[in-house]
Short mmCIF file of C-alpha atoms (C1' of nucleotides) in Angstrom, two decimals:
data_model
loop_
_atom_site.label_atom_id
_atom_site.label_comp_id
_atom_site.label_asym_id
_atom_site.label_seq_id
_atom_site.Cartn_x
_atom_site.Cartn_y
_atom_site.Cartn_z
CA MET A 39 14.42 25.88 7.46
CA LEU A 40 11.16 26.47 9.27
CA THR A 41 8.29 24.28 8.11
CA ALA A 42 4.85 25.75 7.51
CA ALA A 43 3.48 24.45 10.78
CA ALA A 44 6.31 26.05 12.73
CA THR A 45 5.85 29.32 10.87
CA ALA A 46 2.10 29.34 11.40
CA ARG A 47 2.62 28.69 15.09
CA ASN A 48 4.44 32.04 15.21
CA ILE A 49 1.92 33.87 13.07
CA LEU A 50 -1.17 32.53 14.75
CA PRO A 51 -0.60 31.78 18.40
CA GLU A 52 -3.95 33.28 19.27
CA MET A 53 -5.89 31.12 16.82
CA LYS A 54 -5.80 27.90 18.75
CA ASP A 55 -9.17 26.48 19.68
CA ARG A 56 -11.13 29.35 18.31
CA SER A 57 -13.59 28.37 15.68
CA ALA A 58 -12.95 31.24 13.31
CA GLY A 59 -9.42 32.45 12.70
CA ILE A 60 -8.49 34.51 9.70
CA VAL A 61 -11.36 34.11 7.33
CA VAL A 62 -10.83 33.18 3.71
CA LYS A 63 -14.07 33.80 1.91
CA GLY A 64 -15.73 31.71 -0.71
CA SER A 65 -13.23 28.89 -1.01
CA ARG A 66 -14.34 26.72 -3.92
CA PHE A 67 -12.24 23.80 -2.79
CA ALA A 68 -13.67 22.30 0.37
CA PRO A 69 -15.91 19.25 -0.06
CA SER A 70 -18.29 21.14 2.16
CA ASN A 71 -17.39 24.75 1.80
CA PHE A 72 -17.38 25.70 5.49
CA ILE A 73 -14.08 23.99 6.16
CA GLY A 74 -12.48 26.55 3.90
CA LEU A 75 -13.81 29.27 6.16
CA MET A 76 -11.21 28.91 8.88
CA GLY A 77 -7.45 29.06 8.76
CA ILE A 78 -4.79 30.86 6.78
CA THR A 79 -3.33 30.65 3.30
CA MET A 80 0.40 30.41 2.65
CA HIS A 81 2.61 30.31 -0.43
CA PHE A 82 5.49 27.90 -0.92
CA GLU A 83 8.22 27.92 -3.51
CA ARG A 84 9.04 24.91 -5.65
CA GLY A 85 10.96 22.45 -3.47
CA ALA A 86 9.93 23.98 -0.14
CA GLU A 87 9.12 21.66 2.74
CA ILE A 88 5.56 22.22 3.98
CA VAL A 89 5.56 19.51 6.63
CA ALA A 90 8.57 17.60 7.94
CA GLU A 91 8.41 13.95 8.96
CA GLU A 92 7.67 13.77 12.69
CA ASP A 93 6.32 17.32 12.82
CA PRO A 94 3.50 17.60 15.35
CA ALA A 95 0.21 17.22 13.46
CA GLU A 96 -1.20 20.65 14.25
CA TYR A 97 -2.72 21.47 10.88
CA VAL A 98 -4.77 20.08 8.06
CA TYR A 99 -3.71 21.32 4.66
CA GLN A 100 -5.59 21.94 1.45
CA VAL A 101 -3.92 22.61 -1.88
CA ILE A 102 -5.33 25.77 -3.46
CA SER A 103 -2.92 25.76 -6.40
CA GLY A 104 0.25 23.92 -7.38
CA THR A 105 1.29 20.34 -6.71
CA VAL A 106 2.52 18.74 -3.50
CA ARG A 107 4.12 15.36 -2.76
CA THR A 108 3.96 13.49 0.55
CA CYS A 109 6.97 11.31 1.17
CA LYS A 110 8.83 9.22 3.68
CA LEU A 111 12.46 8.11 3.80
CA LEU A 112 13.69 4.64 4.76
CA SER A 113 16.89 3.92 6.65
CA ASN A 114 19.17 3.56 3.63
CA GLY A 115 17.93 6.59 1.74
CA ARG A 116 15.15 4.93 -0.25
CA ARG A 117 12.09 7.15 -0.61
CA GLN A 118 8.42 6.37 -1.00
CA ILE A 119 6.03 9.03 -2.24
CA GLY A 120 2.60 8.46 -0.71
CA ALA A 121 0.57 10.79 -2.90
CA PHE A 122 0.65 13.68 -5.32
CA LEU A 123 -1.77 16.38 -4.22
CA MET A 124 -3.35 18.94 -6.50
CA GLU A 125 -5.95 21.69 -6.46
CA GLY A 126 -8.63 20.87 -3.92
CA ASP A 127 -6.83 17.90 -2.33
CA TYR A 128 -6.31 17.70 1.41
CA PHE A 129 -3.37 16.25 3.32
CA GLY A 130 -2.10 15.94 6.88
CA MET A 131 -5.37 14.48 8.19
CA GLU A 132 -3.91 11.53 10.05
CA ALA A 133 -4.51 9.50 13.19
CA ARG A 134 -1.24 10.19 14.97
CA ALA A 135 -0.09 13.24 16.86
CA VAL A 136 2.90 13.57 14.52
CA HIS A 137 2.99 13.43 10.74
CA CYS A 138 4.35 10.15 9.36
CA PHE A 139 4.94 11.65 5.93
CA ALA A 140 6.70 14.86 4.98
CA ALA A 141 5.03 17.16 2.44
CA GLU A 142 6.95 19.17 -0.14
CA ALA A 143 5.93 21.60 -2.86
CA ILE A 144 6.73 20.17 -6.31
CA THR A 145 5.78 23.46 -7.98
CA ASP A 146 5.17 26.84 -6.41
CA ALA A 147 2.05 26.22 -4.37
CA THR A 148 -0.65 28.00 -2.42
CA ILE A 149 -1.77 26.04 0.61
CA HIS A 150 -4.64 26.64 2.98
CA MET A 151 -3.86 25.61 6.57
CA ILE A 152 -6.51 24.80 9.12
CA ASN A 153 -5.70 24.23 12.78
CA ARG A 154 -6.61 20.65 13.63
CA ASN A 155 -7.87 21.41 17.10
CA THR A 156 -9.99 24.21 15.71
CA ALA A 157 -11.39 21.87 13.08
CA PHE A 158 -12.16 19.13 15.60
CA ALA A 159 -13.73 21.64 17.97
CA ALA A 160 -15.94 22.92 15.15
CA ALA A 161 -16.80 19.31 14.28
CA GLY A 162 -17.96 18.85 17.85
CA ARG A 163 -20.50 21.61 17.32
CA ASP A 164 -21.48 20.99 13.70
CA PRO A 165 -22.15 17.44 12.41
CA GLU A 166 -21.67 18.59 8.83
CA ILE A 167 -18.13 19.62 9.60
CA ALA A 168 -17.56 16.32 11.38
CA ARG A 169 -18.78 14.51 8.29
CA ALA A 170 -16.56 16.63 6.06
CA LEU A 171 -13.50 15.73 8.16
CA TRP A 172 -14.43 12.07 7.91
CA ASP A 173 -14.81 12.40 4.13
CA ILE A 174 -11.34 13.90 3.78
CA THR A 175 -9.79 11.03 5.72
CA ALA A 176 -11.84 8.37 3.96
CA ARG A 177 -10.81 9.71 0.56
CA SER A 178 -7.15 9.57 1.54
CA LEU A 179 -7.70 5.99 2.64
CA ASP A 180 -9.33 5.10 -0.64
CA ALA A 181 -6.43 6.54 -2.62
CA CYS A 182 -3.93 4.73 -0.39
CA GLN A 183 -5.69 1.39 -0.81
CA GLN A 184 -5.72 1.71 -4.59
CA HIS A 185 -2.07 2.59 -4.45
CA SER A 186 -1.21 -0.47 -2.33
CA LEU A 187 -2.68 -2.64 -5.03
CA LEU A 188 -0.47 -1.00 -7.62
CA LEU A 189 2.67 -1.26 -5.50
CA GLY A 190 2.13 -4.87 -4.50
CA ARG A 191 0.94 -6.56 -7.63
CA LYS A 192 1.53 -4.58 -10.80
CA THR A 193 4.39 -4.75 -13.30
CA ALA A 194 6.40 -1.68 -14.33
CA LEU A 195 4.31 -1.29 -17.49
CA GLU A 196 1.05 -1.55 -15.54
CA LYS A 197 2.29 0.93 -12.95
CA ILE A 198 3.13 3.51 -15.59
CA GLY A 199 -0.17 2.82 -17.35
CA SER A 200 -2.11 3.31 -14.11
CA PHE A 201 -0.14 6.42 -13.26
CA LEU A 202 -0.78 8.11 -16.61
CA THR A 203 -4.46 7.16 -16.48
CA GLU A 204 -4.73 8.59 -12.95
CA MET A 205 -3.03 11.83 -13.96
CA ALA A 206 -5.21 12.22 -17.05
CA GLU A 207 -8.36 11.77 -14.96
CA ARG A 208 -7.22 14.18 -12.28
CA GLN A 209 -6.44 16.83 -14.87
CA GLY A 210 -9.84 16.31 -16.47
CA SER A 211 -8.17 15.94 -19.84
CA HIS A 212 -8.15 12.63 -21.60
CA ALA A 213 -5.68 13.40 -24.34
CA GLU A 214 -3.05 15.61 -22.77
CA ILE A 215 -1.18 15.34 -19.50
CA ASP A 216 1.16 17.84 -17.88
CA LEU A 217 3.49 16.20 -15.40
CA PRO A 218 4.60 18.66 -12.72
CA MET A 219 6.84 16.02 -11.10
CA SER A 220 10.26 14.68 -12.10
CA ARG A 221 10.99 11.13 -13.26
CA GLN A 222 12.52 10.49 -9.83
CA ASP A 223 9.26 11.53 -8.14
CA ILE A 224 7.29 9.21 -10.41
CA ALA A 225 9.73 6.38 -9.66
CA ASP A 226 9.40 6.89 -5.90
CA TYR A 227 5.61 7.03 -6.22
CA LEU A 228 5.43 3.77 -8.20
CA GLY A 229 8.14 1.83 -6.38
CA LEU A 230 10.45 1.77 -9.41
CA THR A 231 13.81 3.27 -10.35
CA ILE A 232 14.15 6.36 -12.46
CA GLU A 233 15.72 4.30 -15.25
CA THR A 234 12.78 1.90 -15.39
CA VAL A 235 10.32 4.81 -15.50
CA SER A 236 12.24 6.40 -18.34
CA ARG A 237 12.56 3.16 -20.30
CA THR A 238 8.89 2.27 -19.85
CA MET A 239 7.75 5.70 -21.04
CA THR A 240 9.97 5.31 -24.11
CA GLN A 241 8.52 1.85 -24.66
CA LEU A 242 4.96 3.24 -24.58
CA GLU A 243 6.00 5.95 -27.02
CA CYS A 244 7.53 3.40 -29.41
CA ALA A 245 4.35 1.33 -29.21
CA GLY A 246 2.37 4.42 -30.24
CA THR A 247 0.30 4.45 -27.03
CA ILE A 248 1.54 7.89 -26.03
CA ALA A 249 3.65 10.69 -27.48
CA LEU A 250 6.24 12.68 -25.54
CA PRO A 251 6.74 16.12 -27.14
CA THR A 252 8.76 16.98 -24.02
CA SER A 253 9.53 14.77 -21.04
CA ARG A 254 6.95 16.51 -18.85
CA HIS A 255 4.23 16.64 -21.48
CA VAL A 256 2.37 13.46 -22.46
CA LEU A 257 -0.11 13.05 -25.30
CA VAL A 258 -2.36 10.03 -24.90
CA LYS A 259 -2.74 8.46 -28.35
CA ARG A 260 -4.60 5.27 -27.45
CA ARG A 261 -6.54 5.75 -24.29
CA GLN A 262 -8.12 2.29 -24.39
CA GLU A 263 -4.71 0.68 -24.61
CA LEU A 264 -3.49 2.68 -21.62
CA ALA A 265 -6.56 1.71 -19.58
CA ARG A 266 -6.06 -1.92 -20.53
CA LEU A 267 -2.47 -1.74 -19.30
CA SER A 268 -3.63 -0.48 -15.91
CA ALA A 269 -4.87 -4.02 -15.15
CA CYS A 270 -7.40 -3.16 -12.47
CA MET B 246 -23.14 -17.88 -1.22
CA LEU B 247 -24.76 -14.99 0.60
CA THR B 248 -22.34 -12.51 2.11
CA ALA B 249 -22.80 -11.17 5.60
CA ALA B 250 -24.20 -7.87 4.41
CA ALA B 251 -26.79 -9.62 2.25
CA THR B 252 -27.72 -11.92 5.11
CA ALA B 253 -28.03 -9.08 7.59
CA ARG B 254 -30.22 -7.20 5.14
CA ASN B 255 -32.69 -10.06 5.46
CA ILE B 256 -32.38 -10.36 9.20
CA LEU B 257 -32.56 -6.69 9.97
CA PRO B 258 -34.64 -4.82 7.41
CA GLU B 259 -36.26 -2.81 10.17
CA MET B 260 -32.98 -1.62 11.65
CA LYS B 261 -32.13 0.97 9.06
CA ASP B 262 -31.71 4.47 10.37
CA ARG B 263 -32.68 3.63 13.89
CA SER B 264 -30.03 4.47 16.39
CA ALA B 265 -30.32 1.34 18.50
CA GLY B 266 -30.78 -2.02 16.87
CA ILE B 267 -30.06 -5.25 18.67
CA VAL B 268 -28.06 -4.24 21.67
CA VAL B 269 -24.83 -5.98 22.57
CA LYS B 270 -23.90 -4.92 26.03
CA GLY B 271 -20.50 -4.08 27.38
CA SER B 272 -18.40 -4.52 24.26
CA ARG B 273 -14.76 -4.18 25.29
CA PHE B 274 -13.60 -3.60 21.75
CA ALA B 275 -14.76 -0.23 20.52
CA PRO B 276 -12.27 2.64 20.78
CA SER B 277 -15.11 4.50 22.41
CA ASN B 278 -17.41 1.85 23.78
CA PHE B 279 -20.73 3.27 22.52
CA ILE B 280 -20.11 2.17 18.96
CA GLY B 281 -20.29 -1.39 20.19
CA LEU B 282 -23.78 -0.70 21.49
CA MET B 283 -25.56 -0.92 18.17
CA GLY B 284 -25.71 -3.68 15.60
CA ILE B 285 -25.61 -7.45 15.53
CA THR B 286 -23.00 -10.14 16.01
CA MET B 287 -22.45 -12.95 13.51
CA HIS B 288 -20.23 -16.01 13.28
CA PHE B 289 -18.30 -17.04 10.21
CA GLU B 290 -16.53 -20.28 9.46
CA ARG B 291 -12.93 -20.43 8.29
CA GLY B 292 -12.86 -19.41 4.64
CA ALA B 293 -16.28 -17.73 4.62
CA GLU B 294 -16.73 -14.52 2.68
CA ILE B 295 -17.91 -11.70 4.94
CA VAL B 296 -17.95 -8.96 2.32
CA ALA B 297 -17.63 -9.40 -1.44
CA GLU B 298 -15.86 -6.91 -3.68
CA GLU B 299 -18.39 -4.40 -4.97
CA ASP B 300 -20.91 -5.20 -2.22
CA PRO B 301 -22.84 -2.07 -1.24
CA ALA B 302 -21.11 -0.57 1.81
CA GLU B 303 -24.02 -0.92 4.24
CA TYR B 304 -22.13 -2.02 7.31
CA VAL B 305 -19.05 -1.35 9.38
CA TYR B 306 -17.50 -4.48 10.84
CA GLN B 307 -15.55 -5.12 14.01
CA VAL B 308 -13.67 -8.33 14.70
CA ILE B 309 -14.68 -9.76 18.08
CA SER B 310 -12.61 -12.93 17.71
CA GLY B 311 -10.72 -14.69 14.94
CA THR B 312 -8.76 -13.26 12.02
CA VAL B 313 -10.00 -11.66 8.81
CA ARG B 314 -8.25 -10.67 5.59
CA THR B 315 -9.34 -7.93 3.20
CA CYS B 316 -8.37 -8.61 -0.38
CA LYS B 317 -8.78 -7.54 -3.95
CA LEU B 318 -8.21 -9.41 -7.18
CA LEU B 319 -6.54 -8.02 -10.30
CA SER B 320 -7.52 -8.89 -13.85
CA ASN B 321 -5.16 -11.83 -14.31
CA GLY B 322 -5.84 -13.49 -10.96
CA ARG B 323 -3.18 -11.77 -8.89
CA ARG B 324 -4.38 -10.98 -5.39
CA GLN B 325 -3.45 -8.21 -2.95
CA ILE B 326 -4.32 -8.53 0.71
CA GLY B 327 -4.89 -5.09 2.19
CA ALA B 328 -4.88 -5.99 5.86
CA PHE B 329 -5.13 -8.74 8.42
CA LEU B 330 -7.73 -7.86 11.04
CA MET B 331 -7.80 -9.23 14.55
CA GLU B 332 -9.68 -8.82 17.82
CA GLY B 333 -10.86 -5.24 18.15
CA ASP B 334 -10.01 -4.17 14.59
CA TYR B 335 -12.57 -2.50 12.36
CA PHE B 336 -13.03 -2.83 8.60
CA GLY B 337 -15.42 -1.72 5.89
CA MET B 338 -15.25 1.97 6.89
CA GLU B 339 -14.59 3.41 3.46
CA ALA B 340 -15.45 6.46 1.38
CA ARG B 341 -17.29 4.76 -1.45
CA ALA B 342 -20.82 3.41 -1.59
CA VAL B 343 -19.43 -0.04 -2.48
CA HIS B 344 -16.62 -1.97 -0.86
CA CYS B 345 -13.39 -1.98 -2.88
CA PHE B 346 -11.98 -4.92 -0.95
CA ALA B 347 -13.57 -8.24 -0.12
CA ALA B 348 -13.28 -9.56 3.45
CA GLU B 349 -12.86 -13.24 4.30
CA ALA B 350 -12.55 -15.15 7.56
CA ILE B 351 -9.10 -16.76 7.84
CA THR B 352 -10.14 -18.62 10.99
CA ASP B 353 -13.60 -19.12 12.45
CA ALA B 354 -14.54 -15.58 13.42
CA THR B 355 -17.10 -13.60 15.37
CA ILE B 356 -17.89 -10.28 13.76
CA HIS B 357 -19.93 -7.37 15.02
CA MET B 358 -21.81 -5.54 12.27
CA ILE B 359 -23.03 -1.98 12.56
CA ASN B 360 -25.29 -0.37 9.99
CA ARG B 361 -23.42 2.50 8.43
CA ASN B 362 -26.41 4.79 8.10
CA THR B 363 -27.28 4.13 11.72
CA ALA B 364 -23.73 4.93 12.75
CA PHE B 365 -23.60 8.13 10.72
CA ALA B 366 -27.01 9.18 12.03
CA ALA B 367 -25.79 8.61 15.60
CA ALA B 368 -22.65 10.58 14.77
CA GLY B 369 -24.85 13.48 13.72
CA ARG B 370 -26.31 13.55 17.22
CA ASP B 371 -23.24 12.69 19.27
CA PRO B 372 -19.84 14.31 18.54
CA GLU B 373 -18.07 11.54 20.45
CA ILE B 374 -19.45 8.95 18.05
CA ALA B 375 -18.46 11.14 15.12
CA ARG B 376 -14.95 11.31 16.52
CA ALA B 377 -14.86 7.54 17.03
CA LEU B 378 -15.86 6.97 13.39
CA TRP B 379 -13.12 9.33 12.30
CA ASP B 380 -10.61 7.47 14.50
CA ILE B 381 -11.49 4.14 12.94
CA THR B 382 -10.96 5.52 9.46
CA ALA B 383 -7.78 7.37 10.38
CA ARG B 384 -6.28 4.23 11.91
CA SER B 385 -7.01 2.27 8.73
CA LEU B 386 -5.31 5.04 6.78
CA ASP B 387 -2.26 4.92 9.02
CA ALA B 388 -1.94 1.16 8.59
CA CYS B 389 -2.36 1.49 4.83
CA GLN B 390 0.31 4.19 4.56
CA GLN B 391 2.82 2.10 6.50
CA HIS B 392 2.00 -0.81 4.26
CA SER B 393 2.56 1.23 1.08
CA LEU B 394 6.05 1.97 2.28
CA LEU B 395 6.71 -1.73 2.73
CA LEU B 396 5.26 -2.68 -0.65
CA GLY B 397 7.05 0.02 -2.58
CA ARG B 398 10.51 0.11 -1.15
CA LYS B 399 11.41 -2.93 0.91
CA THR B 400 13.26 -6.12 -0.07
CA ALA B 401 11.81 -9.58 0.56
CA LEU B 402 13.88 -9.96 3.73
CA GLU B 403 12.75 -6.57 5.03
CA LYS B 404 9.12 -7.35 4.20
CA ILE B 405 9.22 -10.60 6.16
CA GLY B 406 11.07 -8.88 9.01
CA SER B 407 8.46 -6.11 9.14
CA PHE B 408 5.63 -8.60 8.94
CA LEU B 409 6.89 -10.73 11.82
CA THR B 410 7.57 -7.64 13.91
CA GLU B 411 4.05 -6.37 13.21
CA MET B 412 2.48 -9.71 14.13
CA ALA B 413 4.51 -9.97 17.33
CA GLU B 414 3.40 -6.49 18.38
CA ARG B 415 -0.25 -7.13 17.57
CA GLN B 416 -0.22 -10.33 19.58
CA GLY B 417 1.40 -8.55 22.51
CA SER B 418 4.03 -11.24 22.66
CA HIS B 419 7.59 -10.47 21.76
CA ALA B 420 8.97 -13.99 21.68
CA GLU B 421 6.22 -16.12 20.19
CA ILE B 422 4.00 -15.61 17.18
CA ASP B 423 1.04 -17.67 16.04
CA LEU B 424 0.30 -17.19 12.37
CA PRO B 425 -3.35 -17.83 11.59
CA MET B 426 -2.77 -17.22 7.86
CA SER B 427 -1.21 -19.38 5.17
CA ARG B 428 2.04 -18.69 3.34
CA GLN B 429 -0.04 -17.67 0.32
CA ASP B 430 -1.87 -15.07 2.42
CA ILE B 431 1.44 -13.71 3.70
CA ALA B 432 2.76 -13.59 0.13
CA ASP B 433 -0.29 -11.68 -1.11
CA TYR B 434 -0.04 -9.28 1.83
CA LEU B 435 3.63 -8.54 1.20
CA GLY B 436 3.60 -8.49 -2.60
CA LEU B 437 5.76 -11.61 -2.90
CA THR B 438 5.27 -15.18 -4.09
CA ILE B 439 4.66 -18.08 -1.75
CA GLU B 440 8.06 -19.55 -2.62
CA THR B 441 9.90 -16.37 -1.70
CA VAL B 442 8.05 -16.17 1.62
CA SER B 443 8.95 -19.77 2.39
CA ARG B 444 12.59 -19.36 1.39
CA THR B 445 12.98 -16.13 3.37
CA MET B 446 11.51 -17.70 6.52
CA THR B 447 13.94 -20.61 6.15
CA GLN B 448 16.76 -18.13 5.65
CA LEU B 449 15.84 -16.34 8.90
CA GLU B 450 15.71 -19.68 10.68
CA CYS B 451 19.15 -20.69 9.39
CA ALA B 452 20.51 -17.32 10.50
CA GLY B 453 19.19 -18.03 13.99
CA THR B 454 16.92 -14.98 14.01
CA ILE B 455 13.78 -17.07 14.43
CA ALA B 456 12.83 -20.69 15.03
CA LEU B 457 9.97 -22.51 13.28
CA PRO B 458 8.74 -25.40 15.45
CA THR B 459 5.83 -25.63 12.98
CA SER B 460 5.19 -23.53 9.89
CA ARG B 461 2.47 -21.49 11.64
CA HIS B 462 4.36 -21.02 14.89
CA VAL B 463 7.32 -18.63 15.04
CA LEU B 464 9.73 -18.15 17.93
CA VAL B 465 11.59 -14.87 17.81
CA LYS B 466 15.17 -15.59 18.89
CA ARG B 467 16.78 -12.23 18.15
CA ARG B 468 14.23 -9.47 18.33
CA GLN B 469 16.75 -6.70 17.74
CA GLU B 470 17.92 -8.37 14.55
CA LEU B 471 14.34 -8.68 13.30
CA ALA B 472 13.64 -5.02 14.07
CA ARG B 473 16.84 -4.01 12.29
CA LEU B 474 15.72 -5.95 9.23
CA SER B 475 12.42 -4.06 9.13
CA ALA B 476 14.36 -1.02 7.85
CA CYS B 477 11.87 1.68 8.86
"C1'" DC C 109 29.66 29.28 -24.10
"C1'" DG C 110 29.87 26.73 -19.70
"C1'" DG C 111 27.72 24.55 -16.17
"C1'" DC C 112 23.80 23.02 -14.25
"C1'" DT C 113 19.96 19.55 -13.78
"C1'" DC C 114 17.08 16.28 -15.67
"C1'" DC C 115 16.40 12.66 -18.70
"C1'" DT C 116 17.65 8.71 -21.72
"C1'" DT C 117 20.17 4.76 -23.13
"C1'" DG C 118 23.32 0.75 -22.84
"C1'" DA C 119 25.60 -3.17 -20.61
"C1'" DC C 120 25.48 -6.07 -17.03
"C1'" DA C 121 24.04 -8.00 -12.39
"C1'" DT C 122 20.74 -9.73 -9.31
"C1'" DC C 123 16.58 -10.40 -6.73
"C1'" DG C 124 12.55 -12.50 -6.89
"C1'" DC C 125 9.50 -15.23 -10.07
"C1'" DT C 126 8.28 -19.54 -12.60
"C1'" DC C 127 8.09 -24.23 -13.06
"C1'" DA C 128 8.71 -28.62 -11.12
"C1'" DA C 129 9.59 -31.95 -7.64
"C1'" DG C 130 9.63 -33.50 -3.14
"C1'" DT C 131 8.39 -33.41 1.98
"C1'" DG C 132 5.68 -32.92 5.80
"C1'" DT C 133 1.14 -32.95 8.30
"C1'" DA C 134 -3.65 -33.29 9.30
"C1'" DG C 135 -7.73 -35.63 8.46
"C1'" DT C 136 -10.44 -39.79 7.05
"C1'" DG C 137 -11.67 -44.34 6.80
"C1'" DG C 138 -10.58 -49.14 7.21
"C1'" DC D 41 -2.97 -48.38 14.46
"C1'" DC D 42 -2.05 -47.93 9.83
"C1'" DA D 43 -2.95 -46.72 4.83
"C1'" DC D 44 -4.58 -43.19 1.90
"C1'" DT D 45 -5.60 -38.71 0.46
"C1'" DA D 46 -5.42 -33.86 0.30
"C1'" DC D 47 -3.42 -29.82 1.22
"C1'" DA D 48 0.21 -26.77 2.75
"C1'" DC D 49 4.79 -26.01 2.75
"C1'" DT D 50 9.72 -26.42 1.23
"C1'" DT D 51 13.44 -26.81 -1.95
"C1'" DG D 52 15.95 -26.70 -6.40
"C1'" DA D 53 17.13 -25.04 -11.08
"C1'" DG D 54 16.76 -21.69 -14.42
"C1'" DC D 55 15.00 -17.40 -16.17
"C1'" DG D 56 13.55 -12.77 -16.70
"C1'" DA D 57 12.07 -8.23 -15.07
"C1'" DT D 58 13.94 -4.71 -12.84
"C1'" DG D 59 17.90 -2.69 -10.50
"C1'" DT D 60 22.81 -0.90 -10.78
"C1'" DC D 61 26.45 1.44 -12.80
"C1'" DA D 62 28.11 4.33 -16.27
"C1'" DA D 63 27.99 7.35 -20.14
"C1'" DG D 64 25.93 10.63 -23.03
"C1'" DG D 65 22.12 13.88 -24.66
"C1'" DA D 66 18.83 17.73 -24.05
"C1'" DG D 67 17.11 21.75 -22.18
"C1'" DC D 68 17.80 25.86 -19.29
"C1'" DC D 69 20.00 29.81 -17.29
"C1'" DG D 70 23.62 32.90 -16.24
#
DNA sequence: CGGCTCCTTGACATCGCTCAAGTGTAGTGG
DNA sequence: CCACTACACTTGAGCGATGTCAAGGAGCCG
């Protein structure tokens, strides 16, 4: 299957290094809105690969709707998910010429793609764009650093606690969480197995900290308790 | 004890937002050399704290000589080391207004400090500086992503294998490694305990993969084997 | 209803942690 | 040069959190 970058290369050969490609007006999602003014928007079905590992890093991506995971496989099939990306989040803004992480749509997703060279060229002319590109990268770094802490030094219970707290915050709802990702995705994000994720969620439900009306729908009963478990 | 940022605030109150402070000529260490042209150089003794957690993020730091660790403490005293920084490496270039990780000198170290506002102001005038700042951040991100993979999905043996391979590469020597950091530092970097680090090193020595003339000096006997163990 | 896929649960194994000695090794002072 | 101390590192024994393997349940869709 063709990845998004490969597809866009066919659609937009003439876009390279021009500062304005197909214009998408009034994007609400860019940290500074002008970044949303260049590039194209594409739709991906649940499960579709947006970026493959080792794809040339030609684009920066912003999630307009849906949820995306970035992931990397190790030799023996183990998988690490680097991040879950939701409305407004950027990905693919990395130092290397090829992407180290693949990106896949967890749900149907709308993604805005900006040519990297175009973005860097625009940054060369406009300091605000340069600063916006730096912000995107620095935010990814911040998220990655927090995640390292979790992976290196937290117990299964603390990992799940942190994860649910993070998801609640990102959804702007403190009592109700919708999980677009599977238990396996959560496990690969937290460095656990699917069984441990499942057991720990059950444990939190038994303790009355959360309720699980369905496996993808979490009600936070004792928010304080969950925050305490995060052990930051 | 006063951290470096606090000290520099006293030394250099007049520097803020001026593009050239105390000039250090001919720095060989910046990715683009002009970044090395602003700021001051300070010396730190082994064990000194350069940045404290939650310090305001006023400076960007570059290691001129010596080794530095960035670290963060969790509630119950557990510690995660985010990175080991050596000659030429930058740290403190983060998204937030306060530093999330402390930085401490592992050996006596010479550090070049650049005022962040000064750097960003210069970036607003010179696209090459803006690009250099982005590069620094993107490199940190790359290192952090690789490290997440290690923390989340590698066994103790693979972690030690990856660590030794990384150190060998960074020292430009493929047969001999000098470890400036303690076993506890290595443990906190890899998400292990000191005992497991020690045991795993011994195990590699018994297997003939490495030799340990002293605990801080590693001879790589079978580089291929070590690389295979890294499981990337 | 059958056949998916995803999730949960149980029994057991194991890797890495905890606790507790014991062994260097470097530095200090006599 | 030799004690003495302090600190870093190693090693052993036992345990426990998490992984592995296997079975079964729940929801979904044709």
